[in-house]
Coordinates of C-alpha atoms in Angstrom, one line a residue:
Chain A
M222 CA 0.0 0.0 0.0
N223 CA 2.8 2.4 0.9
T224 CA 4.4 1.8 -2.5
F225 CA 1.1 2.6 -4.2
I226 CA 0.8 5.9 -2.3
E227 CA 4.4 6.8 -3.2
I228 CA 3.8 6.1 -6.9
I229 CA 0.8 8.3 -6.9
Y230 CA 2.7 11.2 -5.1
F231 CA 5.5 10.7 -7.6
S232 CA 3.1 10.9 -10.6
A233 CA 1.5 14.0 -9.1
A234 CA 4.8 15.7 -8.7
V235 CA 5.7 14.9 -12.4
L236 CA 2.2 16.2 -13.5
F237 CA 2.7 19.4 -11.6
I238 CA 6.1 20.2 -13.2
L239 CA 4.9 19.2 -16.7
G240 CA 1.7 21.2 -16.1
L241 CA 3.7 24.3 -15.1
K242 CA 5.9 23.8 -18.1
K243 CA 2.8 23.5 -20.4
M244 CA 1.4 26.7 -18.8
S245 CA 4.3 28.6 -20.1
S246 CA 3.0 28.7 -23.7
P247 CA -0.4 30.1 -24.7
V248 CA -1.1 27.1 -27.0
T249 CA -0.6 24.4 -24.3
A250 CA -1.5 26.4 -21.2
H251 CA -5.0 25.0 -20.8
G252 CA -3.8 21.4 -21.0
G253 CA -1.2 22.3 -18.4
I254 CA -3.6 23.3 -15.7
V255 CA -5.7 20.2 -16.5
W256 CA -2.7 17.9 -16.0
A257 CA -1.9 19.6 -12.7
G258 CA -5.5 19.2 -11.7
I259 CA -5.4 15.5 -12.3
G260 CA -2.3 15.2 -10.2
M261 CA -4.0 17.2 -7.4
I262 CA -7.1 15.0 -7.3
A263 CA -5.0 11.8 -7.3
A264 CA -2.7 13.0 -4.6
S265 CA -5.6 14.2 -2.4
L266 CA -7.4 10.9 -2.8
V267 CA -4.4 8.8 -1.8
A268 CA -3.8 11.1 1.2
F269 CA -6.8 9.3 2.8
L270 CA -4.9 6.0 2.5
E271 CA -1.9 7.2 4.5
P272 CA -1.5 5.0 7.5
G273 CA -3.6 6.2 10.4
V274 CA -5.8 8.6 8.5
L275 CA -8.8 6.3 8.2
D276 CA -8.5 5.1 11.8
H277 CA -10.7 7.8 13.3
V278 CA -14.1 8.0 11.7
S279 CA -15.0 11.4 13.3
N280 CA -11.8 12.9 11.7
V281 CA -12.6 11.5 8.3
V282 CA -16.1 13.0 8.5
L283 CA -14.7 16.3 9.5
I284 CA -12.2 16.2 6.7
I285 CA -14.9 15.6 4.1
V286 CA -17.1 18.3 5.6
A287 CA -14.1 20.7 5.5
I288 CA -13.3 19.9 1.9
A289 CA -16.9 20.3 0.8
L290 CA -17.1 23.7 2.7
G291 CA -13.8 25.1 1.4
S292 CA -14.3 23.9 -2.1
A293 CA -17.9 25.2 -2.4
I294 CA -17.0 28.7 -1.2
A295 CA -13.9 28.8 -3.4
Y296 CA -15.7 27.4 -6.5
V297 CA -18.6 29.8 -6.3
S298 CA -16.4 32.8 -5.7
A299 CA -14.0 31.9 -8.4
R300 CA -16.8 31.3 -10.9
R301 CA -18.6 34.6 -10.1
V302 CA -15.7 37.0 -9.8
A303 CA -15.2 39.4 -12.7
M304 CA -12.0 39.1 -14.7
T305 CA -11.0 42.6 -13.5
D306 CA -11.1 41.4 -9.9
M307 CA -8.9 38.3 -10.5
P308 CA -5.8 39.7 -8.8
Q309 CA -7.3 40.0 -5.4
M310 CA -9.0 36.6 -5.7
I311 CA -5.6 35.0 -6.5
A312 CA -4.3 36.8 -3.4
I313 CA -7.1 35.3 -1.2
Y314 CA -6.7 31.8 -2.5
N315 CA -3.0 32.1 -2.0
G316 CA -3.6 33.3 1.5
M317 CA -5.8 30.3 2.2
G318 CA -2.9 28.0 1.2
G319 CA -0.6 29.9 3.6
G320 CA -3.1 29.6 6.3
A321 CA -3.5 25.9 5.7
A322 CA 0.3 25.4 5.9
A323 CA 0.4 27.4 9.2
A324 CA -2.5 25.4 10.6
I325 CA -0.7 22.1 9.8
A326 CA 2.3 23.5 11.6
A327 CA 0.0 24.5 14.5
V328 CA -1.5 21.0 14.7
E329 CA 2.0 19.4 14.8
L330 CA 3.4 21.8 17.3
V331 CA 0.4 21.6 19.6
K332 CA 0.8 17.8 19.4
L333 CA 4.4 18.2 20.3
A334 CA 3.5 20.5 23.2
R335 CA 1.4 17.7 24.8
G336 CA 4.0 15.1 24.0
G337 CA 1.9 13.3 21.4
V338 CA 4.6 13.3 18.8
E339 CA 8.4 13.2 18.6
L340 CA 10.0 15.4 16.1
E341 CA 13.7 15.7 15.1
P342 CA 15.2 19.1 16.0
V343 CA 15.7 20.0 12.3
I344 CA 12.1 19.1 11.6
Q345 CA 10.9 21.3 14.6
V346 CA 12.8 24.2 13.1
L347 CA 11.2 23.7 9.7
A348 CA 7.7 23.3 11.3
V349 CA 8.2 26.6 13.1
L350 CA 9.6 28.4 10.0
G351 CA 6.8 27.1 7.8
G352 CA 4.2 28.1 10.3
L353 CA 5.6 31.6 10.5
I354 CA 5.9 32.1 6.8
G355 CA 2.5 30.6 6.2
A356 CA 0.8 32.7 8.8
V357 CA 2.4 35.9 7.5
S358 CA 1.2 35.0 4.0
F359 CA -2.3 34.3 5.2
S360 CA -2.9 37.6 7.0
G361 CA -0.8 39.6 4.6
S362 CA -2.8 38.2 1.6
A363 CA -6.0 39.1 3.4
I364 CA -4.9 42.7 3.7
A365 CA -3.8 42.7 0.0
F366 CA -7.2 41.5 -0.9
A367 CA -8.9 44.2 1.2
K368 CA -6.8 46.8 -0.4
L369 CA -7.4 45.7 -4.0
Q370 CA -11.1 45.2 -3.4
G371 CA -11.3 48.8 -2.2
L372 CA -12.3 47.8 1.3
M373 CA -9.3 49.7 2.6
R374 CA -8.7 52.9 0.7
K375 CA -6.0 54.5 2.7
T376 CA -2.5 53.2 3.4
L377 CA -2.5 53.0 7.1
R378 CA 0.9 53.9 8.5
L379 CA 1.4 53.3 12.2
P380 CA 4.0 55.5 13.9
F381 CA 7.4 53.9 13.7
N382 CA 6.0 51.2 11.5
S383 CA 9.3 49.7 10.4
L384 CA 10.6 49.7 14.0
L385 CA 7.3 48.1 15.2
N386 CA 7.6 45.4 12.5
L387 CA 11.2 44.7 13.4
G388 CA 10.3 44.4 17.1
L389 CA 7.3 42.2 16.4
F390 CA 9.5 40.0 14.1
V391 CA 12.2 39.6 16.7
V392 CA 9.6 38.7 19.4
T393 CA 7.9 36.2 17.1
L394 CA 11.1 34.7 16.0
G395 CA 12.1 34.5 19.7
A396 CA 9.0 32.5 20.5
G397 CA 9.7 30.4 17.4
V398 CA 13.2 29.6 18.6
M399 CA 11.8 28.7 22.1
I400 CA 9.4 26.3 20.4
A401 CA 12.0 24.9 18.0
S402 CA 14.5 24.3 20.7
G403 CA 11.9 22.1 22.2
A404 CA 12.8 22.9 25.8
E405 CA 9.4 23.4 27.4
V406 CA 6.7 23.9 24.8
S407 CA 3.2 24.7 26.0
S408 CA 0.3 25.0 23.6
G409 CA -0.2 28.5 25.0
L410 CA 3.2 29.5 23.7
V411 CA 2.5 27.8 20.3
L412 CA -0.8 29.7 19.9
S413 CA 0.6 33.0 20.9
F414 CA 3.5 32.4 18.4
F415 CA 0.9 32.0 15.6
V416 CA -1.1 35.0 16.8
M417 CA 2.0 37.2 16.6
A418 CA 2.9 35.8 13.2
L419 CA -0.6 36.7 12.0
V420 CA -0.3 40.3 13.4
L421 CA 3.1 40.6 11.7
G422 CA 1.6 39.7 8.3
I423 CA -0.9 42.5 8.8
T424 CA 1.5 45.2 10.0
L425 CA 3.9 44.3 7.2
T426 CA 1.3 44.7 4.5
L427 CA -0.7 47.6 5.8
P428 CA 1.8 50.4 4.9
I429 CA 2.4 49.1 1.4
G430 CA 0.6 51.1 -1.3
G431 CA -1.8 49.6 -3.8
A432 CA 0.6 50.2 -6.7
D433 CA 3.1 47.7 -5.2
M434 CA 0.5 45.0 -4.5
P435 CA 1.4 42.9 -7.6
V436 CA 4.8 42.4 -6.2
V437 CA 3.5 41.7 -2.7
I438 CA 1.0 39.1 -3.9
S439 CA 3.6 37.4 -6.0
L440 CA 6.0 37.4 -3.0
F441 CA 3.3 35.9 -0.7
N442 CA 2.7 33.3 -3.4
A443 CA 6.3 32.3 -3.2
F444 CA 6.1 32.4 0.7
T445 CA 3.2 30.0 0.7
G446 CA 5.0 27.6 -1.6
L447 CA 8.0 27.6 0.7
A448 CA 5.8 27.1 3.8
V449 CA 4.1 24.2 2.1
A450 CA 7.5 22.7 1.3
F451 CA 8.6 23.1 4.9
E452 CA 5.4 21.4 6.2
G453 CA 6.1 18.7 3.6
F454 CA 9.4 18.0 5.4
V455 CA 7.5 17.8 8.7
L456 CA 5.0 15.3 7.4
D457 CA 7.6 13.5 5.4
N458 CA 5.6 14.1 2.1
A459 CA 7.7 14.3 -1.1
A460 CA 4.8 15.7 -3.2
M461 CA 4.4 18.6 -0.9
I462 CA 8.1 19.3 -0.8
I463 CA 8.5 19.2 -4.6
A464 CA 5.4 21.2 -5.4
G465 CA 6.0 23.7 -2.6
T466 CA 9.6 24.3 -3.6
V467 CA 8.9 24.6 -7.3
V468 CA 6.3 27.3 -6.5
G469 CA 8.6 28.9 -4.0
S470 CA 11.4 29.4 -6.5
S471 CA 9.3 30.2 -9.5
G472 CA 7.4 32.7 -7.4
T473 CA 10.6 34.3 -6.2
L474 CA 11.7 34.7 -9.8
L475 CA 8.4 36.2 -10.9
T476 CA 8.6 38.6 -7.9
Q477 CA 12.1 39.7 -9.0
L478 CA 11.0 40.2 -12.6
M479 CA 8.1 42.4 -11.5
A480 CA 10.1 44.4 -9.0
K481 CA 12.7 45.0 -11.7
A482 CA 10.0 46.2 -14.1
M483 CA 8.9 48.7 -11.5
N484 CA 12.5 49.6 -10.7
R485 CA 11.7 49.0 -7.0
P486 CA 13.9 46.6 -5.1
I487 CA 11.9 44.1 -3.1
S488 CA 13.3 45.5 0.1
N489 CA 12.0 48.9 -0.9
V490 CA 8.5 47.6 -1.5
L491 CA 8.4 46.0 1.8
F492 CA 10.1 48.4 4.1
S493 CA 9.6 51.9 2.6
S494 CA 6.5 53.7 1.9
F495 CA 6.0 54.9 -1.6
G496 CA 5.5 58.5 -2.5
A497 CA 4.5 59.5 1.1
D498 CA 7.2 62.0 1.8
T499 CA 8.7 62.6 -1.6
S500 CA 5.7 63.8 -3.6
S501 CA 4.7 66.3 -1.0
G502 CA 8.2 67.5 -0.4
V503 CA 9.2 68.0 -4.0
E504 CA 7.1 70.9 -5.4
E505 CA 8.1 70.9 -9.1
D506 CA 7.3 73.6 -11.6
I507 CA 5.3 72.1 -14.5
A508 CA 5.4 74.0 -17.7
G509 CA 2.1 74.3 -19.6
S510 CA -1.4 73.3 -18.5
M511 CA -3.8 70.4 -19.0
K512 CA -5.7 70.9 -22.2
E513 CA -9.1 69.4 -22.5
I514 CA -10.5 67.9 -25.7
E515 CA -14.0 66.9 -26.8
A516 CA -14.7 63.3 -27.7
N517 CA -15.6 64.3 -31.3
D518 CA -12.4 66.1 -31.9
A519 CA -10.4 63.2 -30.4
A520 CA -12.3 60.8 -32.7
I521 CA -11.4 62.9 -35.7
M522 CA -7.7 62.9 -34.7
M523 CA -7.8 59.1 -34.5
A524 CA -9.8 58.5 -37.6
Y525 CA -7.4 60.4 -39.8
A526 CA -4.3 59.0 -38.2
E527 CA -2.1 56.3 -39.8
K528 CA -0.9 54.6 -36.7
V529 CA -2.7 54.5 -33.3
V530 CA -1.2 53.0 -30.1
I531 CA -3.6 52.3 -27.2
I532 CA -2.0 52.2 -23.7
P533 CA -4.3 50.7 -21.2
G534 CA -3.8 50.9 -17.4
Y535 CA -5.7 49.9 -14.3
G536 CA -8.3 52.6 -15.0
M537 CA -9.4 50.6 -18.0
A538 CA -9.9 47.5 -15.8
V539 CA -11.9 49.6 -13.3
A540 CA -14.1 51.0 -16.1
Q541 CA -14.4 47.6 -17.8
A542 CA -13.6 49.4 -21.0
Q543 CA -11.7 46.6 -22.7
H544 CA -14.7 45.5 -24.9
K545 CA -15.3 49.0 -26.1
L546 CA -11.6 49.4 -26.8
Q547 CA -11.6 46.3 -29.0
E548 CA -14.7 47.7 -30.9
L549 CA -12.8 51.0 -31.4
S550 CA -9.7 49.3 -32.6
Q551 CA -11.7 47.2 -35.1
L552 CA -13.5 50.3 -36.3
L553 CA -10.2 52.1 -36.9
E554 CA -8.7 49.1 -38.6
E555 CA -11.6 49.1 -41.1
R556 CA -10.4 52.6 -42.0
G557 CA -7.0 51.2 -42.7
I558 CA -5.3 52.5 -39.6
E559 CA -2.7 50.4 -37.9
V560 CA -3.7 49.8 -34.3
K561 CA -1.5 48.4 -31.5
F562 CA -2.0 47.9 -27.8
A563 CA 1.1 48.7 -25.8
I564 CA 1.3 47.0 -22.4
H565 CA 3.6 48.1 -19.7
P566 CA 5.0 45.2 -17.6
V567 CA 3.3 46.5 -14.5
A568 CA 0.2 48.0 -15.9
G569 CA -2.8 47.0 -13.9
R570 CA -2.4 45.2 -10.6
M571 CA -0.5 42.2 -11.8
P572 CA 1.9 41.4 -14.6
G573 CA -0.1 40.4 -17.6
H574 CA -3.3 41.7 -16.1
M575 CA -4.0 43.9 -19.1
N576 CA -3.2 41.0 -21.5
V577 CA -5.8 38.8 -19.8
L578 CA -8.5 41.6 -20.0
L579 CA -7.7 42.3 -23.7
A580 CA -7.7 38.6 -24.5
E581 CA -11.1 38.4 -22.8
A582 CA -12.3 41.2 -25.1
G583 CA -11.0 39.3 -28.1
V584 CA -8.0 41.4 -29.1
D585 CA -5.5 39.4 -31.1
Y586 CA -2.1 38.5 -29.5
D587 CA 0.0 40.0 -32.3
K588 CA -1.6 43.4 -31.8
I589 CA -0.4 43.4 -28.2
V590 CA 3.1 44.6 -27.9
D591 CA 5.4 45.1 -24.9
L592 CA 7.5 48.0 -23.8
E593 CA 10.8 47.1 -25.5
E594 CA 9.1 46.5 -28.8
I595 CA 6.9 49.6 -29.0
N596 CA 9.1 52.3 -27.5
P597 CA 11.3 52.9 -30.5
E598 CA 8.2 53.2 -32.7
F599 CA 6.5 56.0 -30.8
P600 CA 8.0 58.9 -32.9
T601 CA 6.1 57.4 -35.9
V602 CA 2.9 57.0 -33.9
D603 CA 0.2 59.6 -34.8
V604 CA -2.0 59.1 -31.8
A605 CA -1.2 57.5 -28.5
L606 CA -4.4 56.8 -26.6
V607 CA -3.7 56.5 -22.9
I608 CA -6.7 55.0 -21.0
G609 CA -6.5 54.7 -17.2
A610 CA -2.7 54.6 -17.2
N611 CA -0.7 57.1 -15.4
D612 CA 2.7 56.4 -13.8
V613 CA 3.7 54.0 -16.6
V614 CA 3.6 56.8 -19.1
N615 CA 5.1 59.5 -16.9
P616 CA 8.2 61.0 -18.6
V617 CA 9.5 62.1 -15.2
A618 CA 10.8 58.6 -14.7
K619 CA 13.3 59.4 -17.5
T620 CA 14.1 63.0 -16.6
N621 CA 13.9 63.8 -12.9
P622 CA 16.4 61.9 -10.7
D623 CA 14.5 63.2 -7.6
S624 CA 11.3 61.5 -8.5
P625 CA 10.4 58.3 -6.7
I626 CA 9.8 56.5 -9.9
Y627 CA 13.0 57.7 -11.6
G628 CA 14.6 54.9 -13.5
M629 CA 11.4 52.9 -14.0
P630 CA 11.0 52.0 -17.6
V631 CA 8.1 53.9 -19.1
L632 CA 6.2 53.8 -22.3
N633 CA 7.3 56.8 -24.4
A634 CA 3.8 58.1 -25.1
D635 CA 5.2 61.7 -24.9
M636 CA 7.2 61.0 -28.1
A637 CA 4.1 60.2 -30.1
K638 CA 2.9 63.0 -32.4
N639 CA -0.3 63.4 -30.4
C640 CA -1.4 62.0 -27.2
I641 CA -5.0 61.6 -25.9
V642 CA -5.4 60.8 -22.2
I643 CA -8.7 59.4 -21.0
K644 CA -8.9 60.0 -17.3
R645 CA -11.6 60.0 -14.7
G646 CA -10.5 63.1 -12.9
R647 CA -7.6 65.6 -12.6
G648 CA -5.9 63.9 -9.6
A649 CA -2.4 62.4 -9.6
G650 CA -1.7 58.7 -10.1
F651 CA -1.6 55.8 -7.7
S652 CA 1.9 56.9 -6.6
G653 CA 0.7 60.5 -6.0
I654 CA 3.2 61.9 -8.5
E655 CA 2.2 64.6 -11.0
N656 CA 2.4 63.4 -14.6
H657 CA 4.2 65.8 -16.9
L658 CA 2.8 64.0 -19.9
F659 CA -0.6 65.5 -19.1
Y660 CA 0.8 69.0 -19.4
A661 CA 2.7 68.5 -22.6
D662 CA 1.9 70.6 -25.7
N663 CA 0.8 67.6 -27.8
T664 CA -1.3 66.0 -25.1
R665 CA -5.1 66.4 -24.8
M666 CA -7.2 65.3 -21.9
L667 CA -10.5 63.6 -22.3
Y668 CA -12.1 63.5 -18.9
G669 CA -14.7 60.9 -17.9
D670 CA -15.4 57.3 -17.2
G671 CA -13.3 55.1 -19.4
Q672 CA -16.1 53.1 -20.9
K673 CA -18.3 56.1 -21.7
A674 CA -15.3 58.0 -23.1
V675 CA -14.4 55.2 -25.5
A676 CA -18.1 54.7 -26.4
S677 CA -18.3 58.4 -27.4
L678 CA -15.0 58.0 -29.4
I679 CA -16.7 55.1 -31.2
A680 CA -19.7 57.2 -31.9
G681 CA -17.5 60.0 -33.2
V682 CA -15.6 57.7 -35.5
K683 CA -18.8 56.2 -36.9
Q684 CA -20.1 59.6 -37.8
L685 CA -17.2 60.3 -40.1
Chain B
M11 CA 11.4 7.8 4.3
I12 CA 13.2 10.9 3.2
E13 CA 16.5 11.2 5.1
G14 CA 18.7 14.2 5.7
F15 CA 20.7 14.9 2.6
T16 CA 18.2 13.2 0.3
A17 CA 15.7 15.8 1.5
L18 CA 18.1 18.6 0.8
Y19 CA 18.8 17.3 -2.7
I20 CA 15.1 17.1 -3.5
F21 CA 14.7 20.7 -2.2
M22 CA 17.6 21.9 -4.3
L23 CA 16.6 20.2 -7.5
S24 CA 13.0 21.3 -7.1
A25 CA 14.1 24.9 -6.6
F26 CA 16.1 24.9 -9.8
T27 CA 13.2 23.2 -11.7
G28 CA 10.8 26.0 -10.6
Y29 CA 13.2 28.7 -11.6
E30 CA 13.9 27.1 -15.1
V31 CA 10.3 26.3 -15.8
I32 CA 9.1 29.9 -15.3
S33 CA 12.0 31.7 -16.9
R34 CA 10.7 31.1 -20.4
V35 CA 7.2 32.4 -19.7
P36 CA 6.0 35.2 -22.0
V37 CA 4.7 38.3 -20.1
I38 CA 1.2 37.8 -21.4
L39 CA 1.0 34.6 -19.3
H40 CA 2.4 35.9 -16.1
T41 CA -1.0 36.4 -14.3
P42 CA -2.3 32.9 -15.4
M43 CA 1.0 31.5 -14.4
M44 CA 0.9 33.1 -11.0
S45 CA -2.6 31.7 -10.6
G46 CA -1.4 28.3 -11.8
S47 CA 1.5 28.1 -9.4
N48 CA -0.9 29.3 -6.7
F49 CA -3.1 26.3 -7.5
I50 CA -0.1 23.9 -7.3
H51 CA 0.7 24.8 -3.8
G52 CA -2.8 23.7 -3.1
I53 CA -1.1 20.3 -2.6
V54 CA -1.1 21.5 1.0
L55 CA -4.5 19.8 1.0
V56 CA -2.6 16.5 1.2
G57 CA -0.8 17.6 4.3
A58 CA -3.9 19.0 5.8
I59 CA -5.7 15.7 5.3
I60 CA -2.8 13.8 6.9
A61 CA -2.6 16.3 9.9
M62 CA -6.3 16.3 10.5
G63 CA -6.5 12.5 10.1
H64 CA -4.1 12.2 13.0
A65 CA -5.7 14.8 15.2
E66 CA -6.5 13.5 18.7
T67 CA -7.6 16.4 20.9
T68 CA -10.4 18.8 20.2
L69 CA -8.0 21.7 19.7
E70 CA -6.1 19.7 17.1
Q71 CA -9.4 18.8 15.3
V72 CA -10.4 22.5 15.2
I73 CA -7.1 23.7 13.8
G74 CA -7.0 20.7 11.4
F75 CA -10.5 21.5 10.2
F76 CA -9.4 25.0 9.3
A77 CA -6.3 23.5 7.6
V78 CA -8.4 21.2 5.4
A79 CA -11.0 23.9 4.6
L80 CA -8.4 26.5 3.7
A81 CA -6.4 24.1 1.7
A82 CA -9.4 22.9 -0.3
G83 CA -10.2 26.6 -1.0
N84 CA -6.7 27.2 -2.2
A85 CA -6.8 24.2 -4.6
V86 CA -10.3 24.7 -5.9
G87 CA -10.2 28.4 -6.2
G88 CA -6.8 28.4 -7.8
Y89 CA -7.9 25.8 -10.3
V90 CA -11.1 27.5 -11.3
A91 CA -9.5 31.0 -11.5
T92 CA -6.6 29.6 -13.7
V93 CA -9.0 27.7 -16.0
R94 CA -11.2 30.8 -16.5
M95 CA -8.2 32.9 -17.4
L96 CA -6.7 30.3 -19.8
E97 CA -10.0 29.6 -21.5
M98 CA -9.8 33.1 -23.0
F99 CA -6.4 32.5 -24.4
Q100 CA -7.5 29.1 -25.8
S101 CA -10.4 30.6 -27.7
R102 CA -8.1 33.2 -29.1
G103 CA -5.6 30.5 -30.2
K104 CA -8.4 28.7 -32.1
G105 CA -9.5 32.0 -33.7
A106 CA -6.0 32.7 -34.9
T107 CA -5.6 29.3 -36.7
K108 CA -8.9 29.7 -38.5

């Protein structure tokens, strides 16, 4: 029986890695997740056959009830959520995984505290570490969810936040060391360790601004993977170790890629607060003024252009304007105009967020281009249509070394012959930095809700 | 079953595998990829079932119950979210080959 269980775990691990590999190409991606899913179902089923699991009927019943409950809630929420809200849902599912890893650690450590189980010292350390990381990922992801969902508008900054975090971290780690050293472990100590770890996740995530959330979610994803791997060592389960570690390392790489695209070292994202002091301190003189344009005039500009580049940002996602944008681009193409969609690596709340939304609206892949590809082309672009994007087109990142976003690669919309910016209001972007592009001579502002503004552009083009 | 250095080797090789697998992913697939890897650490469900199965006191059962429910949520939610995202790419792929 044990060999059978091991074979299934082994196959599941192979399926996970192959599935991830297949997910790295658009053509095979769907097959990849199905393969991983088969591995998951098989591994979960044989987990019941592990020695001792089926011994207590009451536990088995509780397991089935818990699976039914968790699955039902997750299934319904994942089915119903709009594509635009996907990032925060990924955050919450990831947090659940972290919470589960922490809870496993808690069960084992509570058992250890009452002498119900013997663990090797190394394993005790891993159990404590996995529990800490998992708990931080759990509560941190919950905060990330609340922020992206708009439940928490302001970035709450407690006095001496970094110092507080550091202190809390040291105390939590101290409790962890006490548990791991195994001298005298009480279940009270174990529980307070987990409570502190949960609070740490909250205080770490609270001061981080919404613009940095993609990096944070990705980091917590890697955290959860690592926590799962550590608990895999505790339970002596190779499938958990392999799957958890693979996610931990790939998640770390993804986090690095994202942080690099935003030109924000991960340490900066976590331990400094974005734009809080800098934007208020640096009062810059901005030449020119924001010039408004009517939708009809903007439509004429686009209809008689040769090349139009559309730059979507988070605002497009909020306004659900992707379908209208696709309609507009088709309309323009019927007039023989070359239309492209330029995607900044961190546009939206996740890398590739915009791509997912545009794919949903039916935009062809080959019309979606990334930053390196499109930037040299901007001088030949007649109209750059910026919709709901701000910081990713801010030329300040290239010109002003004092700016907090200095050095971040941006889309050179300011180099296009004309630039139309669809914007809800006159305020600054997520980072709170004034955007010089909006004041440029060749920029016109089209104020209003993204979807309505694009709809009026469509109406304008149709009239011609 | 898994002894000292063998465990370390598994850890090291898995870490490189994860790094290699994702390093060739195009930017357009980053969000589905993150969601997919999020699903894969749903394997924590296996650990949750084992831990809960061995629970003996009420406290352990309560914590174990949360572990299983949360893990199931991770796996199912991660799967459905990933499939929904990838379905859009799939339909586009078919459209392109027409």
